[in-house]
mmCIF file of C-alpha atoms and ligand atoms in Angstrom:
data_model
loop_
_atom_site.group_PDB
_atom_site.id
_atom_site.type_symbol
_atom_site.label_atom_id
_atom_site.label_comp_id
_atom_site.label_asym_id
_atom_site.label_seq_id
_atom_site.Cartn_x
_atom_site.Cartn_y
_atom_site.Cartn_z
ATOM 1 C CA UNK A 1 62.683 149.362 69.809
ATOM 2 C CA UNK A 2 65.365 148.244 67.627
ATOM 3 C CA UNK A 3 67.214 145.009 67.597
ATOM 4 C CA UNK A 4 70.372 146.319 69.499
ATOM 5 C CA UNK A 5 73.259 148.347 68.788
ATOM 6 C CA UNK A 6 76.447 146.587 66.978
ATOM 7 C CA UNK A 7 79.734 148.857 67.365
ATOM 8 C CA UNK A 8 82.213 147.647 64.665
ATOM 9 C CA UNK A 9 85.126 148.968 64.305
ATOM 10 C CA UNK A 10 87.045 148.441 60.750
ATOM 11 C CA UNK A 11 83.652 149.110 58.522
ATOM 12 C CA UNK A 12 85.570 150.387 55.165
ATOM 13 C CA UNK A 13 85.741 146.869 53.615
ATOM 14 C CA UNK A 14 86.026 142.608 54.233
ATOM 15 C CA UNK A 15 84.341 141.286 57.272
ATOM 16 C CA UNK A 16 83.761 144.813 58.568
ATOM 17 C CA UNK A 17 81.649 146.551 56.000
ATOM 18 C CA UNK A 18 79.809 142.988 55.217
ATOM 19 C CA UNK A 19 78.629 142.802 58.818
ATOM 20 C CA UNK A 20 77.463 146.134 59.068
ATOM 21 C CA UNK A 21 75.462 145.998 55.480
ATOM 22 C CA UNK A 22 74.106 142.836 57.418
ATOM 23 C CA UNK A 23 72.900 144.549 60.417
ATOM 24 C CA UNK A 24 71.543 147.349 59.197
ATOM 25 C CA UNK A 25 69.664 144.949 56.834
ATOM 26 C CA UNK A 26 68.516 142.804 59.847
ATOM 27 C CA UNK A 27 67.744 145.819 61.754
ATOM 28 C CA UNK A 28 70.079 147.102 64.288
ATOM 29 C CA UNK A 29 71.724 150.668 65.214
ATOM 30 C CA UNK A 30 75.242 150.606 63.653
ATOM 31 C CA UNK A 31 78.173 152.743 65.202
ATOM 32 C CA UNK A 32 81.067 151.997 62.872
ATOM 33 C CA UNK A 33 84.730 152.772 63.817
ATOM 34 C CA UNK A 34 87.752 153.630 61.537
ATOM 35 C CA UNK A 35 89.529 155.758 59.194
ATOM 36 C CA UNK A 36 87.095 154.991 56.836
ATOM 37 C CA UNK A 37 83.460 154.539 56.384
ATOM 38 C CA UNK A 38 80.894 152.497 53.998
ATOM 39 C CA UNK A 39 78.339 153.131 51.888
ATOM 40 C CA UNK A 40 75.703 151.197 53.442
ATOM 41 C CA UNK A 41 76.504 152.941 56.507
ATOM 42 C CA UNK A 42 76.491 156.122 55.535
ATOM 43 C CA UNK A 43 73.537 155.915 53.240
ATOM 44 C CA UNK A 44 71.189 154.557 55.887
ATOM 45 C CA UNK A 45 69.126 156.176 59.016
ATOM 46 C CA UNK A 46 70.221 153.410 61.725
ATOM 47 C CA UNK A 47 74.004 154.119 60.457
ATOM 48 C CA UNK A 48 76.475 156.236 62.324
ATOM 49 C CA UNK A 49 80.621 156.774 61.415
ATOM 50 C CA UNK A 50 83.090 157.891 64.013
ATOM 51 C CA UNK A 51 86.512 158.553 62.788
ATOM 52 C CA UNK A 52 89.367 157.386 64.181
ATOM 53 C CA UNK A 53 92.948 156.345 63.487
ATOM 54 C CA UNK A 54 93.017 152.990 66.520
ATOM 55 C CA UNK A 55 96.982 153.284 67.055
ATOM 56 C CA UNK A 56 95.752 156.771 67.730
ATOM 57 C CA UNK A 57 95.875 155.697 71.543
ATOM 58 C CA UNK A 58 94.494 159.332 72.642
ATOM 59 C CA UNK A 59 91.701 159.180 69.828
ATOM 60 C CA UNK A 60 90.849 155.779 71.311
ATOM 61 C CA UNK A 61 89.861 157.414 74.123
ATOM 62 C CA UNK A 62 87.305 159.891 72.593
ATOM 63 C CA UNK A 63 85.333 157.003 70.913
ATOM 64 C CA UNK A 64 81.372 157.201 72.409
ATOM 65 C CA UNK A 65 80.434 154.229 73.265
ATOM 66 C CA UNK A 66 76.866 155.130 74.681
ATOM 67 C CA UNK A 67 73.967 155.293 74.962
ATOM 68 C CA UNK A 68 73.255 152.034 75.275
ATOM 69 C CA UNK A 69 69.104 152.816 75.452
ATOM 70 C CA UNK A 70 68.717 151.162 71.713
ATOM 71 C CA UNK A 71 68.596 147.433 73.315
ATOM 72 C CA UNK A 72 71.689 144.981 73.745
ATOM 73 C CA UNK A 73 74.743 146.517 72.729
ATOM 74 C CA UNK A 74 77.646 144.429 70.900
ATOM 75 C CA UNK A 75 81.036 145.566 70.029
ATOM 76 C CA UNK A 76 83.221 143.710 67.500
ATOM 77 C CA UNK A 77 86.282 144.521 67.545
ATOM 78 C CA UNK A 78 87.221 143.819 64.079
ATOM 79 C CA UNK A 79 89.799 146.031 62.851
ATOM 80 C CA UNK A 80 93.502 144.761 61.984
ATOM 81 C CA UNK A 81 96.269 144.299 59.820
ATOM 82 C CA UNK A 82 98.346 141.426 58.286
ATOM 83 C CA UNK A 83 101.239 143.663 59.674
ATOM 84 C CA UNK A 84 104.998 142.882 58.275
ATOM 85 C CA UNK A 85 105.476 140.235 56.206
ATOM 86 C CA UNK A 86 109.315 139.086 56.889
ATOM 87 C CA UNK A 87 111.459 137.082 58.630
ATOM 88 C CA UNK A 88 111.366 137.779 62.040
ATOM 89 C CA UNK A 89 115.332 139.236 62.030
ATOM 90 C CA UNK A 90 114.534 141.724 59.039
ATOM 91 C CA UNK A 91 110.991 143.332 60.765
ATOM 92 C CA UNK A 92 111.449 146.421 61.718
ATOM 93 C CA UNK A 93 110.542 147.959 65.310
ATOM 94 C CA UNK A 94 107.943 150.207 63.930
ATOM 95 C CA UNK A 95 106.030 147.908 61.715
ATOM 96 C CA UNK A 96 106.025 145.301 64.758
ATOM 97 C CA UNK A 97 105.279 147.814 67.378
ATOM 98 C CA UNK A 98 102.028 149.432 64.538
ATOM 99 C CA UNK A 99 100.416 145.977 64.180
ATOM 100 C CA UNK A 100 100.505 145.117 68.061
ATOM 101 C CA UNK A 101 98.996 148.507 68.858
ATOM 102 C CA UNK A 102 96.148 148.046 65.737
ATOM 103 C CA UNK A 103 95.508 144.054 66.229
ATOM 104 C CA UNK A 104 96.379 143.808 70.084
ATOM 105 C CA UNK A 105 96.047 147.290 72.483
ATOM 106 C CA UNK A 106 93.325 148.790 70.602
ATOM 107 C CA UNK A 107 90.657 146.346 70.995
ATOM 108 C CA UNK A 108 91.815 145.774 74.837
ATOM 109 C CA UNK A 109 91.560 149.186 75.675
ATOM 110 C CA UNK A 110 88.253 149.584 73.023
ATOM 111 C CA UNK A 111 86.704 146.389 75.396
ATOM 112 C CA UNK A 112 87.681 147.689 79.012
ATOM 113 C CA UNK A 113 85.939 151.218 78.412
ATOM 114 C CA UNK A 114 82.676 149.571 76.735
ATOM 115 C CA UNK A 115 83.018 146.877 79.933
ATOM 116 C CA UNK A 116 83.228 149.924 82.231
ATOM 117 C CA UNK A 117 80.847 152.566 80.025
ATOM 118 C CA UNK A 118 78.113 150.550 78.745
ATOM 119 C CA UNK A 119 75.397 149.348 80.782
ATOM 120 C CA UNK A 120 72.665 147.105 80.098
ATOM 121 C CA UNK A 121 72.889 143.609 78.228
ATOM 122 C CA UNK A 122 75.998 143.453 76.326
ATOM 123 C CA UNK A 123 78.651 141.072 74.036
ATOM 124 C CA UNK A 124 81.961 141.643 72.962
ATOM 125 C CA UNK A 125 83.492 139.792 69.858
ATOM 126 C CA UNK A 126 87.017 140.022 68.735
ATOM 127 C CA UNK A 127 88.026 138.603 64.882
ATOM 128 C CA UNK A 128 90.854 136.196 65.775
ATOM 129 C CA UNK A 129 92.020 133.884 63.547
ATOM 130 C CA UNK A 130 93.773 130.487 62.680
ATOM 131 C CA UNK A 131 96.995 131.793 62.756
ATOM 132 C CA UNK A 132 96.491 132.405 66.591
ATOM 133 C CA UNK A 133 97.251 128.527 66.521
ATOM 134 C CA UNK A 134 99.078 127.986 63.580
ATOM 135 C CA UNK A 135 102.707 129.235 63.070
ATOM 136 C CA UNK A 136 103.040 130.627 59.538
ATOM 137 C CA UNK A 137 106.711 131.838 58.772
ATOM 138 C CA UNK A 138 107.223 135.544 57.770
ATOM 139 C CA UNK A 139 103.772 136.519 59.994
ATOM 140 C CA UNK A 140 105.620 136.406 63.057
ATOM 141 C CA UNK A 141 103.656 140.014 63.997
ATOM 142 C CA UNK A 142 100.417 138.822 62.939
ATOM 143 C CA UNK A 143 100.765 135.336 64.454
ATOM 144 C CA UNK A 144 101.883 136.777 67.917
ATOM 145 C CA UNK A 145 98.925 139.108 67.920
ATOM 146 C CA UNK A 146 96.090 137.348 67.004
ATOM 147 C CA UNK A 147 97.541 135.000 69.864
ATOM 148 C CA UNK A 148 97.325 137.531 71.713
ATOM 149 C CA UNK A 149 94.214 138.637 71.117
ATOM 150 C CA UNK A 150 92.659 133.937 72.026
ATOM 151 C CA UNK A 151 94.434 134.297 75.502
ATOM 152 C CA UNK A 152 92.885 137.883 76.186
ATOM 153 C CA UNK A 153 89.431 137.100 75.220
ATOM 154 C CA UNK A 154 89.794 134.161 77.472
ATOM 155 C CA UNK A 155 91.010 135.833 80.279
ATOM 156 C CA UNK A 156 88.227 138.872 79.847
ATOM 157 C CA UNK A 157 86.135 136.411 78.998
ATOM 158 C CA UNK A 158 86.438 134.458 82.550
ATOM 159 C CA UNK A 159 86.524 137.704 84.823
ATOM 160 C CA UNK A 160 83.007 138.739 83.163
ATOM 161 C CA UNK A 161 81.004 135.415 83.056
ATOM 162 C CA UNK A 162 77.975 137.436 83.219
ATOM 163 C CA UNK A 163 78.930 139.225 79.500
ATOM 164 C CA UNK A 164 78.864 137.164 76.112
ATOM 165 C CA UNK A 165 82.872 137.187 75.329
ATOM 166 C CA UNK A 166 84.258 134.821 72.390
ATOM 167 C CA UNK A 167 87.023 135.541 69.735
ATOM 168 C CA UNK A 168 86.183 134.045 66.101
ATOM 169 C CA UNK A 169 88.113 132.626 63.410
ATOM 170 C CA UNK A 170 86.531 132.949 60.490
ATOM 171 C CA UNK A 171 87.934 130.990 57.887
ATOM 172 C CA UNK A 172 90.139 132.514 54.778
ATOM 173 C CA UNK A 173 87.941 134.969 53.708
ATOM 174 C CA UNK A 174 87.897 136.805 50.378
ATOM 175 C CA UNK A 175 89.186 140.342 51.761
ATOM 176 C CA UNK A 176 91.466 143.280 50.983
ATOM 177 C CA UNK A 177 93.815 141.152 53.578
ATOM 178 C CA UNK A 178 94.038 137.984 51.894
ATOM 179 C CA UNK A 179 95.098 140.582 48.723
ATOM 180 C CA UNK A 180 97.876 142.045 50.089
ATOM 181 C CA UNK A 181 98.794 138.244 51.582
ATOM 182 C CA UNK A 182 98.714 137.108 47.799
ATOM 183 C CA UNK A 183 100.538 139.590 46.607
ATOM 184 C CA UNK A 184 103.413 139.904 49.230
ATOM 185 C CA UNK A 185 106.998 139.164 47.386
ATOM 186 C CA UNK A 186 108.205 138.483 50.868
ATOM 187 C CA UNK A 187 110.677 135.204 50.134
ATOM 188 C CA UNK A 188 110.387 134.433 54.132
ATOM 189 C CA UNK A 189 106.568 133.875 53.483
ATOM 190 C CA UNK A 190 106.765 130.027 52.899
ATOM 191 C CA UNK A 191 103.397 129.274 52.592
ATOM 192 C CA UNK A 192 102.549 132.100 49.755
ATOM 193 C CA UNK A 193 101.777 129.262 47.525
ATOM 194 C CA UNK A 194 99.112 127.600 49.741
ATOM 195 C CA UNK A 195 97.033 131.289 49.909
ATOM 196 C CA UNK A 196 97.052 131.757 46.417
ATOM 197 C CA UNK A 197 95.797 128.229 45.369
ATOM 198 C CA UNK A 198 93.049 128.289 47.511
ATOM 199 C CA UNK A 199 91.922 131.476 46.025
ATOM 200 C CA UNK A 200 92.599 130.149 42.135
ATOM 201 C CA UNK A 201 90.429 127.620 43.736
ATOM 202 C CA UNK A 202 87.673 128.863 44.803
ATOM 203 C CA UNK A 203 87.604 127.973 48.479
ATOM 204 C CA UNK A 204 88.010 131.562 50.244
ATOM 205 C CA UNK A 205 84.965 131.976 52.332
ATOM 206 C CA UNK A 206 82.611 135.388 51.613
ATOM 207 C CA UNK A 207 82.914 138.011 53.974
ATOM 208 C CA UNK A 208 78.561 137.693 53.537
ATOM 209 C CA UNK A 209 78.864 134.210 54.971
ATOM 210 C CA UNK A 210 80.879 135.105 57.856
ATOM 211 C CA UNK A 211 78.792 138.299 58.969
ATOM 212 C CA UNK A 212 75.496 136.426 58.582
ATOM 213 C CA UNK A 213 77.038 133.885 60.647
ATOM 214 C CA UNK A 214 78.380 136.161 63.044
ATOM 215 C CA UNK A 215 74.330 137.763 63.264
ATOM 216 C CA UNK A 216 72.939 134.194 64.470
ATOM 217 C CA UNK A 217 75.485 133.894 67.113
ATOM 218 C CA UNK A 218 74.307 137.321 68.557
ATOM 219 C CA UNK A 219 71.058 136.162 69.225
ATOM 220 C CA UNK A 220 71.745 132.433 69.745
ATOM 221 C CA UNK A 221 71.116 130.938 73.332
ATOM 222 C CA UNK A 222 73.587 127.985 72.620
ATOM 223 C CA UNK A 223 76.442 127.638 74.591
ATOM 224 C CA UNK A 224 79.395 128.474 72.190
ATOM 225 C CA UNK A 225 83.447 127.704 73.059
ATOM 226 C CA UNK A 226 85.230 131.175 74.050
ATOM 227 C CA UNK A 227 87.358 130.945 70.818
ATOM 228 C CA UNK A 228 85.168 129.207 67.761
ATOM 229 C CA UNK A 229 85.397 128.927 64.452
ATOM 230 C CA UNK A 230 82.621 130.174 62.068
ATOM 231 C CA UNK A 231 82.718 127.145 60.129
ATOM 232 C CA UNK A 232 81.298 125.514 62.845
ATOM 233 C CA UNK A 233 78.680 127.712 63.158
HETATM 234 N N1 NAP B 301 90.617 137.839 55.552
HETATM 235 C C1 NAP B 301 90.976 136.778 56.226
HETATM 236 O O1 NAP B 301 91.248 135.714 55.666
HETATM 237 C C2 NAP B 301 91.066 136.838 57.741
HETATM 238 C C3 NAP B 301 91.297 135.647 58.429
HETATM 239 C C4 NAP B 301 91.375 135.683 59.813
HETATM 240 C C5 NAP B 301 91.191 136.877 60.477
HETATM 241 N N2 NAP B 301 90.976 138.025 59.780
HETATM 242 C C6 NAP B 301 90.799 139.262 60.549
HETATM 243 O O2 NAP B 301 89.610 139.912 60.127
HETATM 244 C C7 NAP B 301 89.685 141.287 60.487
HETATM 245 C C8 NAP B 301 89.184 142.118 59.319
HETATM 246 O O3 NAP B 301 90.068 141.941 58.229
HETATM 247 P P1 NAP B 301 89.573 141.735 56.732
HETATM 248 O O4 NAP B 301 90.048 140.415 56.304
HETATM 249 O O5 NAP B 301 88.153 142.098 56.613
HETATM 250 O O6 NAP B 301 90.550 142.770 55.993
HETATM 251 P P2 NAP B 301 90.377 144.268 55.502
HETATM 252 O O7 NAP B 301 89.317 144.327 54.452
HETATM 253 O O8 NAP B 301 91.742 144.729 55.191
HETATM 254 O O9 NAP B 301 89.808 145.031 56.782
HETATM 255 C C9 NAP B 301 90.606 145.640 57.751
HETATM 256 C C10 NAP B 301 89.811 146.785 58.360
HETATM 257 O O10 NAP B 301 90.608 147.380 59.408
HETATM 258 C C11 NAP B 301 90.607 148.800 59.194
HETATM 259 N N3 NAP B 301 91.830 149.422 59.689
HETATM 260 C C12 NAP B 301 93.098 149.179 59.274
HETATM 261 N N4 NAP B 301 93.952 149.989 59.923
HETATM 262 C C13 NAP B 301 93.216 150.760 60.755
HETATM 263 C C14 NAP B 301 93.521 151.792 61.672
HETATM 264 N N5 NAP B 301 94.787 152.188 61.881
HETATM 265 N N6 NAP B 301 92.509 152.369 62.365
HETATM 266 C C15 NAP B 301 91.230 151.979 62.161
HETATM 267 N N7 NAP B 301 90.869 150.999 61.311
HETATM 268 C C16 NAP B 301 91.850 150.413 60.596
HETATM 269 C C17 NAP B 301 90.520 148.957 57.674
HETATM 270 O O11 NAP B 301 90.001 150.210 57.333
HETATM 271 P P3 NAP B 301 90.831 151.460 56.777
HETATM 272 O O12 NAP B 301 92.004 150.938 56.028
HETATM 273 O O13 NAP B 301 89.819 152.178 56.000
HETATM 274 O O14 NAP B 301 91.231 152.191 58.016
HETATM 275 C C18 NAP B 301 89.504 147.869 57.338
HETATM 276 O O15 NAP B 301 88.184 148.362 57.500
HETATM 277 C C19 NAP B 301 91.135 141.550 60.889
HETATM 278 O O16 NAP B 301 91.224 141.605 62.296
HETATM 279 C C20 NAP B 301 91.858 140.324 60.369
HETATM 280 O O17 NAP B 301 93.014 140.041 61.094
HETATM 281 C C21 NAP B 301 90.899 138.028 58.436
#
């Protein structure tokens, strides 16, 4: 029997593609879920890609989510964008509305059809972050979604308090994101400064660390806040 089944979606690179090298390595099924695919999953027997655009709200739908006969199933909703980067009266309605759909209504509809479909023992993990909390000018769009995305995992996670639920922040980590962060020319983006030193210096955290953090919370029995942080992991 193998160690579970880990649906991922965003799999072509950061946090994504590390955690699925990392389960496949560990042992579990992978279903990963994007435009793109990886290497590790495509090269290996427990691997499986489904492609999908997520503001595709129509593809959504078509995503299979079973069986769920391979053990505990876990999804991780991981996919999402930095969105705009501007001051909140130059972002256009477009960008806005393309970030909420990817970062926002894509993993709630992706978590109320696994919820509904999927049987058996199940989690559900979202990739929140910091700036769910933390205002950071010129990320207006990414800052109101990732709040979005604490206050829905806490509501889901309350009406289901049989089901593993918890959104994760894990840290600046060295990804394609924190790239295009760095190398936004965006003059509303205040902070720039503060990203790029703490890159110069070292102090982004691997996307290896945060998926092999991520695999000892799937299989820990300690009780963990809703909304954690993997440094405290
Ligand atoms: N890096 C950080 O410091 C940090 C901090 C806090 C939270 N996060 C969160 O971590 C998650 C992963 O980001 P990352 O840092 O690993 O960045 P990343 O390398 O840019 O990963 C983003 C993933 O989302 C996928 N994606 C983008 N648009 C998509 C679409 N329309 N449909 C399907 N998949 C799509 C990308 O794949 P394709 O482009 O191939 O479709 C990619 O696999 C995000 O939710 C992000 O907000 C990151």
């Amino acid at each position: 029997m193998s160690l579970g089944r880990l649906i991922i979606t965003g799999v072509s690179s950061g946090i994504g593609k590390a955690l699925a090298e990392a389960a496949l390595k560990a042992g579990y099924e992978v279903l990963g879920i994007g435009r793109r695919s990886c290497e590790a999953i495509e090269s290996h027997g427990r691997g499986q890609f489904f492609q999908v655009d997520l503001t595709d709200a129509k593809a959504v739908e078509t995503i299979p989510l079973t069986p769920a006969d391979l053990g505990p199933t876990i999804l991780i909703n991981n996919a999402g964008t930095i969105g705009p980067i501007f001051s909140t009266t130059e972002v256009e309605h477009e960008q806005l509305a393309h970030c909420m759909h990817l970062n926002v209504v894509a993993p709630m509809r992706m978590t109320a059809r696994f919820l509904q479909e999927v049987e058996g023992e199940k989690q559900v993990y979202f990739t929140g972050s910091g700036a769910a909390n933390y205002p950071i000018e010129g990320w207006a769009a990414y800052c109101a979604s990732k709040a979005a995305v604490h206050q829905y995992t806490e509501v889901v996670a309350k009406e289901h308090p049989d089901v593993r639920i918890h959104a994760f922040r894990p840290g600046k980590v060295d990804t394609p994101m924190q790239t295009v962060i760095r190398e936004s020319s965006s003059t509303a983006f205040v902070d720039k400064a503060h990203f790029v030193e703490a890159y110069e210096q070292g102090e982004l955290v691997q996307p290896k660390f945060v998926a092999e953090k991520l695999l000892e919370v799937f299989v820990s029995k300690t009780e963990i806040p809703v909304i954690f942080s993997i440094s405290n992991i």
